[in-house]
Amino acid sequence: MAADLEEKTNRYGDLLAEALEAATVAPPAGTPMAAAADECYEMAASYLEDGRHFRAEGDLVNALASFSYGHAWLDAGARVGLFDVPTDGHLFTV
């Protein structure tokens, strides 16, 4: 069971890092929607860092939760048009 948690945590961490690299802000700069996209991106990036910290401390449950929450911020932002994201592949549910 612990091996499954470790594998899943690592996979979700990698997935979030890859998704952050793939997402770009869609709304024009200087608009309220661009500001919202920036905030969502910052939240996702912060959860990635939190997850990495938890993983380094051996707290895989909180690491996995952090990676999952971070990806949710990106997925939700992509759904409402805050991010341009790849529509094929495994990174986003758009």
CSV table of N, CA and C in Angstrom, one decimal:
chain,number,residue,atom,x,y,z
A,1,MET,N,0.8,-1.2,0.0
A,1,MET,CA,0.0,0.0,0.0
A,1,MET,C,0.9,1.3,0.0
A,2,ALA,N,1.9,1.3,0.8
A,2,ALA,CA,2.8,2.5,0.9
A,2,ALA,C,3.5,2.7,-0.5
A,3,ALA,N,3.8,1.6,-1.2
A,3,ALA,CA,4.4,1.8,-2.5
A,3,ALA,C,3.5,2.4,-3.5
A,4,ASP,N,2.2,2.0,-3.4
A,4,ASP,CA,1.2,2.6,-4.3
A,4,ASP,C,1.0,4.1,-4.0
A,5,LEU,N,1.0,4.5,-2.7
A,5,LEU,CA,0.9,5.9,-2.4
A,5,LEU,C,2.1,6.7,-2.9
A,6,GLU,N,3.3,6.1,-2.7
A,6,GLU,CA,4.5,6.8,-3.2
A,6,GLU,C,4.5,7.0,-4.7
A,7,GLU,N,4.1,5.9,-5.4
A,7,GLU,CA,4.0,6.0,-6.9
A,7,GLU,C,3.0,7.0,-7.3
A,8,LYS,N,1.8,7.0,-6.7
A,8,LYS,CA,0.8,7.9,-7.1
A,8,LYS,C,1.2,9.4,-6.7
A,9,THR,N,1.8,9.6,-5.6
A,9,THR,CA,2.2,10.9,-5.2
A,9,THR,C,3.2,11.5,-6.2
A,10,ASN,N,4.2,10.6,-6.6
A,10,ASN,CA,5.2,11.1,-7.5
A,10,ASN,C,4.6,11.4,-8.9
A,11,ARG,N,3.7,10.5,-9.3
A,11,ARG,CA,3.0,10.7,-10.6
A,11,ARG,C,2.2,12.0,-10.6
A,12,TYR,N,1.4,12.3,-9.6
A,12,TYR,CA,0.7,13.5,-9.5
A,12,TYR,C,1.5,14.7,-9.4
A,13,GLY,N,2.7,14.6,-8.7
A,13,GLY,CA,3.6,15.7,-8.7
A,13,GLY,C,4.1,16.1,-10.0
A,14,ASP,N,4.5,15.0,-10.8
A,14,ASP,CA,5.0,15.2,-12.1
A,14,ASP,C,4.0,15.8,-13.0
A,15,LEU,N,2.7,15.3,-12.9
A,15,LEU,CA,1.6,15.7,-13.7
A,15,LEU,C,1.4,17.2,-13.5
A,16,LEU,N,1.4,17.7,-12.2
A,16,LEU,CA,1.1,19.1,-11.9
A,16,LEU,C,2.3,19.9,-12.5
A,17,ALA,N,3.5,19.5,-12.3
A,17,ALA,CA,4.6,20.3,-12.9
A,17,ALA,C,4.5,20.4,-14.4
A,18,GLU,N,4.2,19.3,-15.0
A,18,GLU,CA,4.0,19.4,-16.5
A,18,GLU,C,2.8,20.3,-16.9
A,19,ALA,N,1.8,20.2,-16.2
A,19,ALA,CA,0.6,21.0,-16.5
A,19,ALA,C,0.9,22.5,-16.3
A,20,LEU,N,1.7,22.8,-15.3
A,20,LEU,CA,2.0,24.2,-15.1
A,20,LEU,C,2.9,24.8,-16.3
A,21,GLU,N,3.7,23.9,-16.8
A,21,GLU,CA,4.5,24.3,-17.9
A,21,GLU,C,3.7,24.5,-19.2
A,22,ALA,N,2.6,23.7,-19.3
A,22,ALA,CA,1.8,23.7,-20.5
A,22,ALA,C,0.8,24.8,-20.5
A,23,ALA,N,0.4,25.3,-19.4
A,23,ALA,CA,-0.7,26.3,-19.3
A,23,ALA,C,-0.2,27.7,-19.5
A,24,THR,N,-0.9,28.5,-20.3
A,24,THR,CA,-0.5,29.9,-20.5
A,24,THR,C,-1.8,30.7,-20.3
A,25,VAL,N,-1.6,31.9,-19.8
A,25,VAL,CA,-2.7,32.8,-19.5
A,25,VAL,C,-3.4,33.2,-20.8
A,26,ALA,N,-4.7,33.0,-20.9
A,26,ALA,CA,-5.5,33.2,-22.1
A,26,ALA,C,-6.0,34.7,-22.3
A,27,PRO,N,-6.5,35.3,-21.2
A,27,PRO,CA,-7.0,36.7,-21.4
A,27,PRO,C,-5.9,37.7,-21.6
A,28,PRO,N,-6.3,38.8,-22.2
A,28,PRO,CA,-5.3,39.8,-22.5
A,28,PRO,C,-4.7,40.4,-21.2
A,29,ALA,N,-3.4,40.7,-21.2
A,29,ALA,CA,-2.8,41.3,-20.1
A,29,ALA,C,-3.5,42.6,-19.6
A,30,GLY,N,-3.5,42.8,-18.3
A,30,GLY,CA,-4.1,44.0,-17.8
A,30,GLY,C,-5.6,43.9,-17.6
A,31,THR,N,-6.2,42.8,-17.9
A,31,THR,CA,-7.6,42.7,-17.7
A,31,THR,C,-7.9,42.0,-16.4
A,32,PRO,N,-9.1,42.1,-15.9
A,32,PRO,CA,-9.4,41.4,-14.6
A,32,PRO,C,-9.3,39.9,-14.8
A,33,MET,N,-9.7,39.4,-15.9
A,33,MET,CA,-9.6,37.9,-16.2
A,33,MET,C,-8.1,37.5,-16.2
A,34,ALA,N,-7.2,38.3,-16.7
A,34,ALA,CA,-5.8,37.9,-16.7
A,34,ALA,C,-5.3,37.9,-15.2
A,35,ALA,N,-5.8,38.8,-14.4
A,35,ALA,CA,-5.4,38.9,-13.0
A,35,ALA,C,-5.9,37.6,-12.3
A,36,ALA,N,-7.1,37.2,-12.7
A,36,ALA,CA,-7.7,36.0,-12.1
A,36,ALA,C,-6.9,34.8,-12.5
A,37,ALA,N,-6.4,34.7,-13.8
A,37,ALA,CA,-5.6,33.6,-14.2
A,37,ALA,C,-4.3,33.6,-13.5
A,38,ASP,N,-3.7,34.8,-13.3
A,38,ASP,CA,-2.4,34.8,-12.6
A,38,ASP,C,-2.6,34.3,-11.2
A,39,GLU,N,-3.7,34.6,-10.5
A,39,GLU,CA,-3.9,34.1,-9.2
A,39,GLU,C,-4.1,32.6,-9.1
A,40,CYS,N,-4.8,32.1,-10.1
A,40,CYS,CA,-5.0,30.6,-10.2
A,40,CYS,C,-3.7,29.9,-10.4
A,41,TYR,N,-2.9,30.5,-11.3
A,41,TYR,CA,-1.6,29.9,-11.6
A,41,TYR,C,-0.7,29.9,-10.4
A,42,GLU,N,-0.7,31.0,-9.7
A,42,GLU,CA,0.1,31.2,-8.5
A,42,GLU,C,-0.3,30.1,-7.4
A,43,MET,N,-1.7,29.9,-7.3
A,43,MET,CA,-2.1,28.9,-6.3
A,43,MET,C,-1.6,27.5,-6.7
A,44,ALA,N,-1.7,27.2,-8.0
A,44,ALA,CA,-1.3,25.9,-8.5
A,44,ALA,C,0.2,25.7,-8.2
A,45,ALA,N,1.0,26.7,-8.5
A,45,ALA,CA,2.4,26.7,-8.3
A,45,ALA,C,2.8,26.5,-6.8
A,46,SER,N,2.0,27.2,-6.0
A,46,SER,CA,2.2,27.2,-4.5
A,46,SER,C,1.9,25.8,-4.0
A,47,TYR,N,0.8,25.2,-4.5
A,47,TYR,CA,0.5,23.8,-4.1
A,47,TYR,C,1.6,22.8,-4.6
A,48,LEU,N,2.2,23.1,-5.7
A,48,LEU,CA,3.3,22.2,-6.2
A,48,LEU,C,4.4,22.3,-5.2
A,49,GLU,N,4.8,23.5,-4.8
A,49,GLU,CA,5.9,23.6,-3.8
A,49,GLU,C,5.5,23.0,-2.5
A,50,ASP,N,4.3,23.2,-2.0
A,50,ASP,CA,3.9,22.6,-0.8
A,50,ASP,C,4.0,21.1,-0.9
A,51,GLY,N,3.5,20.5,-2.0
A,51,GLY,CA,3.6,19.1,-2.1
A,51,GLY,C,5.0,18.6,-2.1
A,52,ARG,N,5.9,19.3,-2.8
A,52,ARG,CA,7.3,18.9,-2.8
A,52,ARG,C,7.9,18.9,-1.4
A,53,HIS,N,7.5,19.9,-0.6
A,53,HIS,CA,7.9,20.0,0.8
A,53,HIS,C,7.4,18.8,1.6
A,54,PHE,N,6.1,18.6,1.5
A,54,PHE,CA,5.5,17.4,2.2
A,54,PHE,C,6.2,16.1,1.8
A,55,ARG,N,6.4,15.9,0.5
A,55,ARG,CA,7.0,14.7,0.1
A,55,ARG,C,8.4,14.5,0.6
A,56,ALA,N,9.2,15.6,0.7
A,56,ALA,CA,10.6,15.6,1.2
A,56,ALA,C,10.5,15.3,2.7
A,57,GLU,N,9.5,15.6,3.4
A,57,GLU,CA,9.3,15.3,4.8
A,57,GLU,C,8.8,13.9,5.1
A,58,GLY,N,8.4,13.2,4.0
A,58,GLY,CA,7.9,11.9,4.1
A,58,GLY,C,6.4,11.9,4.4
A,59,ASP,N,5.7,13.0,4.2
A,59,ASP,CA,4.3,13.1,4.4
A,59,ASP,C,3.6,13.0,3.1
A,60,LEU,N,3.5,11.7,2.6
A,60,LEU,CA,2.9,11.5,1.3
A,60,LEU,C,1.5,11.8,1.1
A,61,VAL,N,0.7,11.7,2.2
A,61,VAL,CA,-0.7,11.9,2.1
A,61,VAL,C,-0.9,13.4,1.8
A,62,ASN,N,-0.3,14.3,2.6
A,62,ASN,CA,-0.5,15.7,2.3
A,62,ASN,C,0.2,16.2,1.0
A,63,ALA,N,1.3,15.5,0.6
A,63,ALA,CA,1.9,15.8,-0.6
A,63,ALA,C,0.9,15.5,-1.8
A,64,LEU,N,0.3,14.3,-1.7
A,64,LEU,CA,-0.7,14.0,-2.8
A,64,LEU,C,-1.8,14.9,-2.8
A,65,ALA,N,-2.3,15.3,-1.6
A,65,ALA,CA,-3.4,16.2,-1.5
A,65,ALA,C,-3.0,17.6,-2.1
A,66,SER,N,-1.8,18.0,-1.8
A,66,SER,CA,-1.4,19.3,-2.4
A,66,SER,C,-1.3,19.3,-3.9
A,67,PHE,N,-0.7,18.2,-4.4
A,67,PHE,CA,-0.6,18.1,-5.9
A,67,PHE,C,-2.0,18.0,-6.5
A,68,SER,N,-2.9,17.4,-5.9
A,68,SER,CA,-4.2,17.3,-6.4
A,68,SER,C,-4.9,18.6,-6.4
A,69,TYR,N,-4.8,19.3,-5.3
A,69,TYR,CA,-5.5,20.7,-5.2
A,69,TYR,C,-4.8,21.6,-6.3
A,70,GLY,N,-3.5,21.5,-6.4
A,70,GLY,CA,-2.9,22.4,-7.4
A,70,GLY,C,-3.4,22.2,-8.8
A,71,HIS,N,-3.5,20.9,-9.1
A,71,HIS,CA,-4.0,20.6,-10.5
A,71,HIS,C,-5.5,21.0,-10.6
A,72,ALA,N,-6.2,20.9,-9.6
A,72,ALA,CA,-7.6,21.4,-9.7
A,72,ALA,C,-7.7,22.8,-10.0
A,73,TRP,N,-6.8,23.6,-9.4
A,73,TRP,CA,-6.8,25.1,-9.7
A,73,TRP,C,-6.6,25.3,-11.2
A,74,LEU,N,-5.6,24.6,-11.8
A,74,LEU,CA,-5.4,24.7,-13.2
A,74,LEU,C,-6.5,24.2,-14.1
A,75,ASP,N,-7.1,23.0,-13.7
A,75,ASP,CA,-8.2,22.4,-14.5
A,75,ASP,C,-9.4,23.3,-14.5
A,76,ALA,N,-9.7,23.9,-13.3
A,76,ALA,CA,-10.9,24.8,-13.2
A,76,ALA,C,-10.6,26.0,-14.1
A,77,GLY,N,-9.4,26.6,-14.0
A,77,GLY,CA,-9.1,27.8,-14.8
A,77,GLY,C,-9.1,27.5,-16.3
A,78,ALA,N,-8.7,26.3,-16.7
A,78,ALA,CA,-8.8,26.0,-18.1
A,78,ALA,C,-10.2,25.8,-18.5
A,79,ARG,N,-11.0,25.3,-17.7
A,79,ARG,CA,-12.5,25.1,-18.0
A,79,ARG,C,-13.2,26.4,-18.3
A,80,VAL,N,-12.8,27.4,-17.5
A,80,VAL,CA,-13.5,28.7,-17.6
A,80,VAL,C,-12.8,29.7,-18.6
A,81,GLY,N,-11.8,29.2,-19.2
A,81,GLY,CA,-11.1,30.0,-20.2
A,81,GLY,C,-10.0,30.9,-19.7
A,82,LEU,N,-9.5,30.7,-18.5
A,82,LEU,CA,-8.4,31.5,-18.0
A,82,LEU,C,-7.0,31.1,-18.6
A,83,PHE,N,-7.0,29.8,-19.0
A,83,PHE,CA,-5.7,29.3,-19.6
A,83,PHE,C,-5.9,28.7,-20.9
A,84,ASP,N,-4.9,28.8,-21.8
A,84,ASP,CA,-4.8,28.1,-23.0
A,84,ASP,C,-4.0,26.8,-22.6
A,85,VAL,N,-4.6,25.7,-22.9
A,85,VAL,CA,-4.0,24.4,-22.6
A,85,VAL,C,-4.1,23.4,-23.7
A,86,PRO,N,-3.2,22.4,-23.8
A,86,PRO,CA,-3.4,21.4,-24.8
A,86,PRO,C,-4.7,20.7,-24.6
A,87,THR,N,-5.4,20.4,-25.6
A,87,THR,CA,-6.7,19.7,-25.5
A,87,THR,C,-6.6,18.2,-25.8
A,88,ASP,N,-5.4,17.8,-26.2
A,88,ASP,CA,-5.2,16.4,-26.4
A,88,ASP,C,-4.3,15.9,-25.3
A,89,GLY,N,-4.2,14.7,-25.0
A,89,GLY,CA,-3.3,14.2,-24.0
A,89,GLY,C,-4.0,14.0,-22.6
A,90,HIS,N,-3.1,14.0,-21.6
A,90,HIS,CA,-3.6,13.6,-20.3
A,90,HIS,C,-3.5,14.7,-19.2
A,91,LEU,N,-3.2,15.9,-19.6
A,91,LEU,CA,-2.9,17.0,-18.6
A,91,LEU,C,-4.2,17.7,-18.1
A,92,PHE,N,-5.2,17.8,-19.0
A,92,PHE,CA,-6.3,18.6,-18.6
A,92,PHE,C,-7.6,17.9,-19.0
A,93,THR,N,-8.7,18.3,-18.3
A,93,THR,CA,-10.0,17.7,-18.6
A,93,THR,C,-10.9,18.6,-19.4
A,94,VAL,N,-10.3,19.2,-20.4
A,94,VAL,CA,-11.1,20.2,-21.3
A,94,VAL,C,-11.5,19.5,-22.6
